[in-house]
Structures are given as C-alpha cells and as structure tokens.
Amino acid sequence: MKKISIFLTFGLLLLFLAGCGIWGQQTSTASESTSTDLVELDPDNPTPINFYTYSLAIPSMKDGMEQLIQDFNDTVGKEKGVIVEAVADPNFQQYQADITAGKEVDVVQHVFGTLDASRMNLGFEAYEDVFPEEELNAHLEGISENALQLGVIDEKMYGLAFTFSTPIVFINGGLFEEAGLDPNDPPETWADIKDYALQIKEATGKDGFGLEPDNGWVTDSVFFSNGADILTEDRSEAVFASEEGMEAMETWKDIYNSGAHAIGSTSDVPEQFMAGNLGMYITSTAMHSGFKAASEADGWDLYGAALPQFGDKPSIPVNSGSVLAVRPESPEKKAATWEFIKYVTGPEGYTTITEQIGYLPLRTGLAEDPDYLKDFVAENPLYKINLKQLEHIRPATIWPGDSATETSAIFSDTIVEAISTDADVAESLKNAEKAINNALE
C-alpha cells in the first residue's frame, strides 16, 4: 500500500512537471494599481490576498505549501496585517477562469511557458511597475542572478522565481552495482548514458535509462546542450530544426531505440524507477523525497549526477517549476502582496520550499548557513548538483504571447513523434518549425 501511495503521488506530480508551459489564455483584466508607493497596512483589520497555487493539488507538495502559507499568516502576516487565502489550482486554469469572471486574483504560482500570454491578456504586471525600486532591489539581493532572469520578458520581471529545479540524473545504485558499474562514477556524456544503459540491461534485464519524450521541459536542455536554439533571442522565430538540433534529437532517439530505454509517458516512467526497475532517470529534484522513500523501502541506494553533455560541450540545464506573478488591484492589496512575496522568497520561505517540497533554494547562500539549509544539503548531496548547475542555467522557453498554447503544443507533439515513432527526425523538426513560424507571423 505504501508503494501504491507513492506511485499515485508522483504520477500526479509529473503531470505538473510535464505541463510547465502549455496552457491557454483568457481575456485581460487590467489592474487599478498605478503607483509603486506602498500604503501602511492595519494589523487590526488585515488585508486578505488570494494566492492561486498548483502545489496544493499535488500530494507530495501539499503539506509543505500549507506550512509555508500558515507560517506567513502566523508571523509576518499577523504582524503586518495580511491574511493569505490559498486557492488550489490543479490545472493552472482556475485563476484564468476567475480573472475572466471579474474576481480578484492577487498572486499566482505561474508556470513559465505561458507567462508572456498572461502578462498580455490577464493583467499581470511587471514587478518594477508595482513595487518600490529600492525595496525590490534590496529584496532581490542574495537570489541567484540566473534565477532572476527566468521571469524576465522585454527587460522587465513579470515573475519572480519561486519553486524551481534543474534536471538531475537519478541513479539506482543497486542496479549499477549489479551491472558492474560504480554509482559514484556516473555517466558524464550522452554516449556514456547509452553505454551504461546497455550494460544495465544486459546484466539485469531491466531498463537502463529513461527520459520521456513528453517530459515538457528537459527537452529544452537537450537542444541547448548541443548548441541549438529553440527560438531566436527576440522570440519572433523558431530555429530548432538546425543541424545541432537535429543531431541532439538523433542522439536521444538512438538511445530510445537501443532496447535499454524505458518506454512510457511521464505517468509511467517514474513508477518504473520507484519500483527499482530502471537504472537512470532524468527529472526534477521535486521527485527526490519520493524516490528516496522508495529506495529505502526496497533496500537500494539513491544516487545522482548532473545533466549529461554532448562530447566536450558543457551541458546547459534549464528550469522546471514556477514564478510568482502578480496583479494587485488596490494599494492595500499591493502592500499585502509584497509582504507575502518577501516572506516566501526570503530565507524562511526558501528553506521550507527546499526541505518540505524538494525544490532548489534560489538563495544559494542558505545551503552554507547552519541556521537554514547547511545540514539538509549535507544529508542530501543531490542538491549540491542542482546548485552547481544553477551557475550555468538557461531559461526554459517562454512561448510568445497569443500563440503560446498553439506553438508549445506543436513543439511538444513533434518531439514525441520524432523520438518515439519511425518518423524521420529532420523532417519532423522542419515541418514543426515551419508550422510554428506560420503561427508566429
């Protein structure tokens, strides 16, 4: 029963990881907030703000998110005069429906892919246009500069990085050892991945490697790591059907067809890994606690490695997760929203997010601070890999405005076709690139 519970939890979690950017747009609702000055709040008459969060709908994240919100309400919220009322938003659609219906939506845990569409159509505002410059700059100190760029569109921050990870190669140490491999000497390149996977398959009969074609975000890293782009810098044109892009997909497809690659979707492959039937699996550290529990229950050790690279080219990780997007509609809401954002993206907030939910602490200094995450990171060394990769991260693709849903769906469907079917990789990528560029015109 414990295994069944773990599988159900993480099957749902991966639906969210895979869906970090393929959602529609609704009608715009403009904010009435026009000044960055903050009014003083009244603790005796606290201001309520609505926080729409998908983490409340994921069993493995629910307790941690509830704790984060309750800790704020019991401390800073009580002192300053703010009450956060959370709304579980499992499909990233409730906030869109409520905005369209004219309801107040103050803060949203927003995925990256459709952030541009939301700022154009749903009234989300740039932080620089809402909060005082001096306070904003002071608060952002200590957050990784690379992380701060993730929610930037047209040189303004429309989302502050919140829950976040980079791709990690999770390793079943038991299968490695059974195959004569050392889990402390993990694969470094995609060629190594194939060799290790085949050795595991031959020695154990179990699949050696898994990366679902419908993963929804790691694919960007595969393109970027081989020197390919997905969109031009101004996001006006798709360019992924390049020689580098085709080569990256051909390499992945070769591993997929090797006989040692797990076959299945984002709801299937993690279950295979947790059951002890998969040697290596690339996904987010948000899966860490569940994988660790499964490994301890079955008696095998969990290891990790960085994202593989192509030959001597350094790997380029991208981000999973979310930003906090805002649209306060009154001076009181703006001041209350700012207090909440400062807390949940401050030392206490990021500590809870890392320890209880599993994401990366974007205030990287917390990993060395004994008052916060030093002991946790020492006990869970996988997070050191994640922190190291943050130094050379590249933002996941934010699809342009009104065509975000259509273009991201074309791209995702094409990757599934190119990797998991008999389709010609070059032809699939070229056709998709043409279709996306037609949609962008």
PDB file of N, CA and C in Angstrom, residues 255-337:
ATOM      1  N   ILE A 255      19.326   6.356 -28.398  1.00  0.00           N
ATOM      2  CA  ILE A 255      19.238   5.736 -27.077  1.00  0.00           C
ATOM      3  C   ILE A 255      17.850   5.137 -26.868  1.00  0.00           C
ATOM      4  N   TYR A 256      16.835   5.870 -27.313  1.00  0.00           N
ATOM      5  CA  TYR A 256      15.447   5.410 -27.163  1.00  0.00           C
ATOM      6  C   TYR A 256      15.225   4.074 -27.871  1.00  0.00           C
ATOM      7  N   ASN A 257      15.866   3.905 -29.023  1.00  0.00           N
ATOM      8  CA  ASN A 257      15.696   2.683 -29.813  1.00  0.00           C
ATOM      9  C   ASN A 257      16.731   1.601 -29.498  1.00  0.00           C
ATOM     10  N   SER A 258      17.547   1.829 -28.476  1.00  0.00           N
ATOM     11  CA  SER A 258      18.633   0.891 -28.166  1.00  0.00           C
ATOM     12  C   SER A 258      18.156  -0.393 -27.511  1.00  0.00           C
ATOM     13  N   GLY A 259      16.930  -0.384 -26.994  1.00  0.00           N
ATOM     14  CA  GLY A 259      16.433  -1.541 -26.249  1.00  0.00           C
ATOM     15  C   GLY A 259      16.667  -1.427 -24.763  1.00  0.00           C
ATOM     16  N   ALA A 260      17.364  -0.358 -24.344  1.00  0.00           N
ATOM     17  CA  ALA A 260      17.654  -0.167 -22.923  1.00  0.00           C
ATOM     18  C   ALA A 260      16.982   1.078 -22.358  1.00  0.00           C
ATOM     19  N   HIS A 261      16.126   1.721 -23.164  1.00  0.00           N
ATOM     20  CA  HIS A 261      15.428   2.943 -22.747  1.00  0.00           C
ATOM     21  C   HIS A 261      14.018   2.587 -22.274  1.00  0.00           C
ATOM     22  N   ALA A 262      13.600   3.152 -21.156  1.00  0.00           N
ATOM     23  CA  ALA A 262      12.239   2.939 -20.663  1.00  0.00           C
ATOM     24  C   ALA A 262      11.240   3.528 -21.655  1.00  0.00           C
ATOM     25  N   ILE A 263      10.169   2.809 -21.918  1.00  0.00           N
ATOM     26  CA  ILE A 263       9.141   3.256 -22.845  1.00  0.00           C
ATOM     27  C   ILE A 263       7.892   3.618 -22.032  1.00  0.00           C
ATOM     28  N   GLY A 264       7.449   4.852 -22.172  1.00  0.00           N
ATOM     29  CA  GLY A 264       6.269   5.264 -21.436  1.00  0.00           C
ATOM     30  C   GLY A 264       6.204   6.764 -21.294  1.00  0.00           C
ATOM     31  N   SER A 265       5.115   7.233 -20.705  1.00  0.00           N
ATOM     32  CA  SER A 265       4.877   8.663 -20.532  1.00  0.00           C
ATOM     33  C   SER A 265       5.340   9.109 -19.156  1.00  0.00           C
ATOM     34  N   THR A 266       5.103  10.382 -18.848  1.00  0.00           N
ATOM     35  CA  THR A 266       5.508  10.929 -17.557  1.00  0.00           C
ATOM     36  C   THR A 266       4.713  10.347 -16.397  1.00  0.00           C
ATOM     37  N   SER A 267       3.669   9.616 -16.667  1.00  0.00           N
ATOM     38  CA  SER A 267       2.947   8.935 -15.599  1.00  0.00           C
ATOM     39  C   SER A 267       3.413   7.496 -15.419  1.00  0.00           C
ATOM     40  N   ASP A 268       4.225   6.990 -16.357  1.00  0.00           N
ATOM     41  CA  ASP A 268       4.676   5.600 -16.318  1.00  0.00           C
ATOM     42  C   ASP A 268       6.120   5.443 -15.840  1.00  0.00           C
ATOM     43  N   VAL A 269       7.018   6.229 -16.405  1.00  0.00           N
ATOM     44  CA  VAL A 269       8.448   6.016 -16.179  1.00  0.00           C
ATOM     45  C   VAL A 269       8.855   6.246 -14.722  1.00  0.00           C
ATOM     46  N   PRO A 270       8.361   7.278 -14.023  1.00  0.00           N
ATOM     47  CA  PRO A 270       8.766   7.428 -12.627  1.00  0.00           C
ATOM     48  C   PRO A 270       8.334   6.255 -11.754  1.00  0.00           C
ATOM     49  N   GLU A 271       7.202   5.639 -12.082  1.00  0.00           N
ATOM     50  CA  GLU A 271       6.777   4.463 -11.332  1.00  0.00           C
ATOM     51  C   GLU A 271       7.762   3.317 -11.532  1.00  0.00           C
ATOM     52  N   GLN A 272       8.275   3.206 -12.756  1.00  0.00           N
ATOM     53  CA  GLN A 272       9.265   2.172 -13.041  1.00  0.00           C
ATOM     54  C   GLN A 272      10.527   2.406 -12.226  1.00  0.00           C
ATOM     55  N   PHE A 273      10.944   3.680 -12.120  1.00  0.00           N
ATOM     56  CA  PHE A 273      12.145   3.976 -11.340  1.00  0.00           C
ATOM     57  C   PHE A 273      11.912   3.694  -9.860  1.00  0.00           C
ATOM     58  N   MET A 274      10.769   4.130  -9.336  1.00  0.00           N
ATOM     59  CA  MET A 274      10.498   3.921  -7.911  1.00  0.00           C
ATOM     60  C   MET A 274      10.355   2.443  -7.562  1.00  0.00           C
ATOM     61  N   ALA A 275       9.932   1.642  -8.517  1.00  0.00           N
ATOM     62  CA  ALA A 275       9.804   0.205  -8.290  1.00  0.00           C
ATOM     63  C   ALA A 275      11.142  -0.522  -8.347  1.00  0.00           C
ATOM     64  N   GLY A 276      12.216   0.204  -8.637  1.00  0.00           N
ATOM     65  CA  GLY A 276      13.537  -0.407  -8.701  1.00  0.00           C
ATOM     66  C   GLY A 276      13.834  -1.084 -10.012  1.00  0.00           C
ATOM     67  N   ASN A 277      13.081  -0.704 -11.070  1.00  0.00           N
ATOM     68  CA  ASN A 277      13.230  -1.371 -12.359  1.00  0.00           C
ATOM     69  C   ASN A 277      13.838  -0.485 -13.444  1.00  0.00           C
ATOM     70  N   LEU A 278      14.513   0.580 -13.047  1.00  0.00           N
ATOM     71  CA  LEU A 278      15.124   1.500 -14.007  1.00  0.00           C
ATOM     72  C   LEU A 278      16.425   2.032 -13.427  1.00  0.00           C
ATOM     73  N   GLY A 279      17.502   1.967 -14.215  1.00  0.00           N
ATOM     74  CA  GLY A 279      18.819   2.341 -13.707  1.00  0.00           C
ATOM     75  C   GLY A 279      19.042   3.822 -13.555  1.00  0.00           C
ATOM     76  N   MET A 280      18.595   4.627 -14.562  1.00  0.00           N
ATOM     77  CA  MET A 280      18.818   6.072 -14.558  1.00  0.00           C
ATOM     78  C   MET A 280      17.559   6.768 -15.065  1.00  0.00           C
ATOM     79  N   TYR A 281      17.259   7.912 -14.467  1.00  0.00           N
ATOM     80  CA  TYR A 281      16.063   8.644 -14.869  1.00  0.00           C
ATOM     81  C   TYR A 281      16.312  10.136 -14.674  1.00  0.00           C
ATOM     82  N   ILE A 282      16.057  10.933 -15.712  1.00  0.00           N
ATOM     83  CA  ILE A 282      16.256  12.381 -15.633  1.00  0.00           C
ATOM     84  C   ILE A 282      14.947  13.069 -15.302  1.00  0.00           C
ATOM     85  N   THR A 283      14.952  13.851 -14.217  1.00  0.00           N
ATOM     86  CA  THR A 283      13.786  14.645 -13.853  1.00  0.00           C
ATOM     87  C   THR A 283      14.194  15.688 -12.817  1.00  0.00           C
ATOM     88  N   SER A 284      13.209  16.290 -12.164  1.00  0.00           N
ATOM     89  CA  SER A 284      13.419  17.368 -11.206  1.00  0.00           C
ATOM     90  C   SER A 284      13.698  16.834  -9.805  1.00  0.00           C
ATOM     91  N   THR A 285      14.400  17.627  -8.994  1.00  0.00           N
ATOM     92  CA  THR A 285      14.605  17.251  -7.599  1.00  0.00           C
ATOM     93  C   THR A 285      13.315  17.303  -6.796  1.00  0.00           C
ATOM     94  N   ALA A 286      12.236  17.817  -7.382  1.00  0.00           N
ATOM     95  CA  ALA A 286      10.942  17.744  -6.701  1.00  0.00           C
ATOM     96  C   ALA A 286      10.542  16.291  -6.469  1.00  0.00           C
ATOM     97  N   MET A 287      11.172  15.365  -7.197  1.00  0.00           N
ATOM     98  CA  MET A 287      10.892  13.938  -7.045  1.00  0.00           C
ATOM     99  C   MET A 287      11.760  13.288  -5.977  1.00  0.00           C
ATOM    100  N   HIS A 288      12.700  14.037  -5.415  1.00  0.00           N
ATOM    101  CA  HIS A 288      13.723  13.446  -4.561  1.00  0.00           C
ATOM    102  C   HIS A 288      13.156  12.710  -3.355  1.00  0.00           C
ATOM    103  N   SER A 289      12.245  13.341  -2.624  1.00  0.00           N
ATOM    104  CA  SER A 289      11.754  12.725  -1.394  1.00  0.00           C
ATOM    105  C   SER A 289      11.024  11.413  -1.683  1.00  0.00           C
ATOM    106  N   GLY A 290      10.238  11.376  -2.745  1.00  0.00           N
ATOM    107  CA  GLY A 290       9.539  10.150  -3.099  1.00  0.00           C
ATOM    108  C   GLY A 290      10.481   9.054  -3.555  1.00  0.00           C
ATOM    109  N   PHE A 291      11.482   9.424  -4.365  1.00  0.00           N
ATOM    110  CA  PHE A 291      12.466   8.446  -4.811  1.00  0.00           C
ATOM    111  C   PHE A 291      13.261   7.896  -3.629  1.00  0.00           C
ATOM    112  N   LYS A 292      13.607   8.776  -2.716  1.00  0.00           N
ATOM    113  CA  LYS A 292      14.388   8.350  -1.553  1.00  0.00           C
ATOM    114  C   LYS A 292      13.582   7.384  -0.691  1.00  0.00           C
ATOM    115  N   ALA A 293      12.304   7.706  -0.486  1.00  0.00           N
ATOM    116  CA  ALA A 293      11.447   6.820   0.302  1.00  0.00           C
ATOM    117  C   ALA A 293      11.310   5.457  -0.361  1.00  0.00           C
ATOM    118  N   ALA A 294      11.163   5.456  -1.694  1.00  0.00           N
ATOM    119  CA  ALA A 294      11.027   4.193  -2.419  1.00  0.00           C
ATOM    120  C   ALA A 294      12.304   3.369  -2.337  1.00  0.00           C
ATOM    121  N   SER A 295      13.453   4.027  -2.469  1.00  0.00           N
ATOM    122  CA  SER A 295      14.722   3.298  -2.413  1.00  0.00           C
ATOM    123  C   SER A 295      14.951   2.690  -1.038  1.00  0.00           C
ATOM    124  N   GLU A 296      14.611   3.441   0.003  1.00  0.00           N
ATOM    125  CA  GLU A 296      14.793   2.932   1.369  1.00  0.00           C
ATOM    126  C   GLU A 296      13.847   1.766   1.638  1.00  0.00           C
ATOM    127  N   ALA A 297      12.638   1.841   1.088  1.00  0.00           N
ATOM    128  CA  ALA A 297      11.670   0.760   1.290  1.00  0.00           C
ATOM    129  C   ALA A 297      12.114  -0.524   0.599  1.00  0.00           C
ATOM    130  N   ASP A 298      12.793  -0.387  -0.551  1.00  0.00           N
ATOM    131  CA  ASP A 298      13.202  -1.557  -1.334  1.00  0.00           C
ATOM    132  C   ASP A 298      14.644  -1.987  -1.091  1.00  0.00           C
ATOM    133  N   GLY A 299      15.398  -1.187  -0.338  1.00  0.00           N
ATOM    134  CA  GLY A 299      16.746  -1.591   0.025  1.00  0.00           C
ATOM    135  C   GLY A 299      17.817  -1.296  -0.996  1.00  0.00           C
ATOM    136  N   TRP A 300      17.626  -0.257  -1.832  1.00  0.00           N
ATOM    137  CA  TRP A 300      18.692   0.173  -2.736  1.00  0.00           C
ATOM    138  C   TRP A 300      19.013   1.642  -2.486  1.00  0.00           C
ATOM    139  N   ASP A 301      20.225   2.040  -2.807  1.00  0.00           N
ATOM    140  CA  ASP A 301      20.691   3.400  -2.541  1.00  0.00           C
ATOM    141  C   ASP A 301      20.431   4.309  -3.733  1.00  0.00           C
ATOM    142  N   LEU A 302      20.015   5.519  -3.432  1.00  0.00           N
ATOM    143  CA  LEU A 302      19.737   6.528  -4.455  1.00  0.00           C
ATOM    144  C   LEU A 302      20.938   7.440  -4.639  1.00  0.00           C
ATOM    145  N   TYR A 303      21.374   7.593  -5.880  1.00  0.00           N
ATOM    146  CA  TYR A 303      22.481   8.483  -6.221  1.00  0.00           C
ATOM    147  C   TYR A 303      22.001   9.493  -7.269  1.00  0.00           C
ATOM    148  N   GLY A 304      22.892  10.425  -7.611  1.00  0.00           N
ATOM    149  CA  GLY A 304      22.534  11.407  -8.622  1.00  0.00           C
ATOM    150  C   GLY A 304      23.736  11.865  -9.418  1.00  0.00           C
ATOM    151  N   ALA A 305      23.451  12.472 -10.572  1.00  0.00           N
ATOM    152  CA  ALA A 305      24.503  13.005 -11.433  1.00  0.00           C
ATOM    153  C   ALA A 305      23.956  14.211 -12.176  1.00  0.00           C
ATOM    154  N   ALA A 306      24.863  14.999 -12.710  1.00  0.00           N
ATOM    155  CA  ALA A 306      24.478  16.196 -13.452  1.00  0.00           C
ATOM    156  C   ALA A 306      23.930  15.815 -14.825  1.00  0.00           C
ATOM    157  N   LEU A 307      23.286  16.782 -15.466  1.00  0.00           N
ATOM    158  CA  LEU A 307      22.771  16.596 -16.818  1.00  0.00           C
ATOM    159  C   LEU A 307      23.902  16.200 -17.756  1.00  0.00           C
ATOM    160  N   PRO A 308      23.731  15.156 -18.581  1.00  0.00           N
ATOM    161  CA  PRO A 308      24.798  14.731 -19.499  1.00  0.00           C
ATOM    162  C   PRO A 308      25.107  15.807 -20.543  1.00  0.00           C
ATOM    163  N   GLN A 309      26.323  15.718 -21.093  1.00  0.00           N
ATOM    164  CA  GLN A 309      26.724  16.659 -22.129  1.00  0.00           C
ATOM    165  C   GLN A 309      27.000  15.923 -23.432  1.00  0.00           C
ATOM    166  N   PHE A 310      27.054  16.679 -24.506  1.00  0.00           N
ATOM    167  CA  PHE A 310      27.390  16.129 -25.815  1.00  0.00           C
ATOM    168  C   PHE A 310      28.890  16.291 -26.028  1.00  0.00           C
ATOM    169  N   GLY A 311      29.616  15.186 -25.993  1.00  0.00           N
ATOM    170  CA  GLY A 311      31.065  15.249 -26.171  1.00  0.00           C
ATOM    171  C   GLY A 311      31.701  16.150 -25.137  1.00  0.00           C
ATOM    172  N   ASP A 312      32.472  17.137 -25.621  1.00  0.00           N
ATOM    173  CA  ASP A 312      33.132  18.055 -24.697  1.00  0.00           C
ATOM    174  C   ASP A 312      32.382  19.375 -24.539  1.00  0.00           C
ATOM    175  N   LYS A 313      31.158  19.441 -25.078  1.00  0.00           N
ATOM    176  CA  LYS A 313      30.344  20.643 -24.895  1.00  0.00           C
ATOM    177  C   LYS A 313      29.729  20.634 -23.496  1.00  0.00           C
ATOM    178  N   PRO A 314      29.839  21.713 -22.748  1.00  0.00           N
ATOM    179  CA  PRO A 314      29.214  21.729 -21.421  1.00  0.00           C
ATOM    180  C   PRO A 314      27.698  21.643 -21.522  1.00  0.00           C
ATOM    181  N   SER A 315      27.079  20.895 -20.620  1.00  0.00           N
ATOM    182  CA  SER A 315      25.625  20.774 -20.624  1.00  0.00           C
ATOM    183  C   SER A 315      24.986  22.094 -20.193  1.00  0.00           C
ATOM    184  N   ILE A 316      23.791  22.342 -20.697  1.00  0.00           N
ATOM    185  CA  ILE A 316      23.061  23.579 -20.399  1.00  0.00           C
ATOM    186  C   ILE A 316      21.713  23.206 -19.768  1.00  0.00           C
ATOM    187  N   PRO A 317      21.626  23.213 -18.450  1.00  0.00           N
ATOM    188  CA  PRO A 317      20.353  22.886 -17.809  1.00  0.00           C
ATOM    189  C   PRO A 317      19.347  24.024 -17.941  1.00  0.00           C
ATOM    190  N   VAL A 318      18.071  23.672 -17.927  1.00  0.00           N
ATOM    191  CA  VAL A 318      17.006  24.666 -17.863  1.00  0.00           C
ATOM    192  C   VAL A 318      16.227  24.446 -16.576  1.00  0.00           C
ATOM    193  N   ASN A 319      15.195  25.241 -16.394  1.00  0.00           N
ATOM    194  CA  ASN A 319      14.441  25.222 -15.154  1.00  0.00           C
ATOM    195  C   ASN A 319      13.071  24.584 -15.305  1.00  0.00           C
ATOM    196  N   SER A 320      12.702  23.839 -14.284  1.00  0.00           N
ATOM    197  CA  SER A 320      11.309  23.451 -14.128  1.00  0.00           C
ATOM    198  C   SER A 320      10.692  24.407 -13.110  1.00  0.00           C
ATOM    199  N   GLY A 321       9.414  24.206 -12.810  1.00  0.00           N
ATOM    200  CA  GLY A 321       8.829  24.936 -11.706  1.00  0.00           C
ATOM    201  C   GLY A 321       8.039  26.170 -12.091  1.00  0.00           C
ATOM    202  N   SER A 322       8.149  27.213 -11.258  1.00  0.00           N
ATOM    203  CA  SER A 322       7.212  28.323 -11.384  1.00  0.00           C
ATOM    204  C   SER A 322       7.813  29.639 -10.926  1.00  0.00           C
ATOM    205  N   VAL A 323       7.084  30.702 -11.270  1.00  0.00           N
ATOM    206  CA  VAL A 323       7.351  32.040 -10.743  1.00  0.00           C
ATOM    207  C   VAL A 323       6.112  32.512 -10.003  1.00  0.00           C
ATOM    208  N   LEU A 324       6.267  33.591  -9.250  1.00  0.00           N
ATOM    209  CA  LEU A 324       5.125  34.278  -8.656  1.00  0.00           C
ATOM    210  C   LEU A 324       4.784  35.456  -9.555  1.00  0.00           C
ATOM    211  N   ALA A 325       3.590  35.422 -10.128  1.00  0.00           N
ATOM    212  CA  ALA A 325       3.093  36.509 -10.973  1.00  0.00           C
ATOM    213  C   ALA A 325       2.030  37.279 -10.187  1.00  0.00           C
ATOM    214  N   VAL A 326       1.992  38.617 -10.368  1.00  0.00           N
ATOM    215  CA  VAL A 326       1.136  39.441  -9.503  1.00  0.00           C
ATOM    216  C   VAL A 326       0.230  40.362 -10.315  1.00  0.00           C
ATOM    217  N   ARG A 327      -0.921  40.691  -9.719  1.00  0.00           N
ATOM    218  CA  ARG A 327      -1.867  41.637 -10.323  1.00  0.00           C
ATOM    219  C   ARG A 327      -2.733  42.265  -9.220  1.00  0.00           C
ATOM    220  N   PRO A 328      -2.119  42.893  -8.214  1.00  0.00           N
ATOM    221  CA  PRO A 328      -2.898  43.507  -7.138  1.00  0.00           C
ATOM    222  C   PRO A 328      -3.728  44.671  -7.671  1.00  0.00           C
ATOM    223  N   GLU A 329      -4.981  44.793  -7.200  1.00  0.00           N
ATOM    224  CA  GLU A 329      -5.898  45.764  -7.773  1.00  0.00           C
ATOM    225  C   GLU A 329      -6.216  46.928  -6.838  1.00  0.00           C
ATOM    226  N   SER A 330      -5.475  47.076  -5.756  1.00  0.00           N
ATOM    227  CA  SER A 330      -5.666  48.225  -4.862  1.00  0.00           C
ATOM    228  C   SER A 330      -4.356  48.478  -4.134  1.00  0.00           C
ATOM    229  N   PRO A 331      -4.164  49.681  -3.576  1.00  0.00           N
ATOM    230  CA  PRO A 331      -2.936  49.967  -2.823  1.00  0.00           C
ATOM    231  C   PRO A 331      -2.736  49.001  -1.655  1.00  0.00           C
ATOM    232  N   GLU A 332      -3.830  48.620  -0.979  1.00  0.00           N
ATOM    233  CA  GLU A 332      -3.722  47.694   0.147  1.00  0.00           C
ATOM    234  C   GLU A 332      -3.306  46.295  -0.328  1.00  0.00           C
ATOM    235  N   LYS A 333      -3.892  45.875  -1.437  1.00  0.00           N
ATOM    236  CA  LYS A 333      -3.531  44.572  -1.989  1.00  0.00           C
ATOM    237  C   LYS A 333      -2.062  44.531  -2.412  1.00  0.00           C
ATOM    238  N   LYS A 334      -1.606  45.639  -2.954  1.00  0.00           N
ATOM    239  CA  LYS A 334      -0.207  45.707  -3.398  1.00  0.00           C
ATOM    240  C   LYS A 334       0.748  45.585  -2.209  1.00  0.00           C
ATOM    241  N   ALA A 335       0.462  46.314  -1.156  1.00  0.00           N
ATOM    242  CA  ALA A 335       1.311  46.255   0.036  1.00  0.00           C
ATOM    243  C   ALA A 335       1.269  44.866   0.667  1.00  0.00           C
ATOM    244  N   ALA A 336       0.082  44.269   0.711  1.00  0.00           N
ATOM    245  CA  ALA A 336      -0.055  42.936   1.291  1.00  0.00           C
ATOM    246  C   ALA A 336       0.655  41.889   0.448  1.00  0.00           C
ATOM    247  N   THR A 337       0.519  42.004  -0.869  1.00  0.00           N
ATOM    248  CA  THR A 337       1.189  41.079  -1.784  1.00  0.00           C
ATOM    249  C   THR A 337       2.694  41.141  -1.618  1.00  0.00           C
TER     250      THR A 337
END
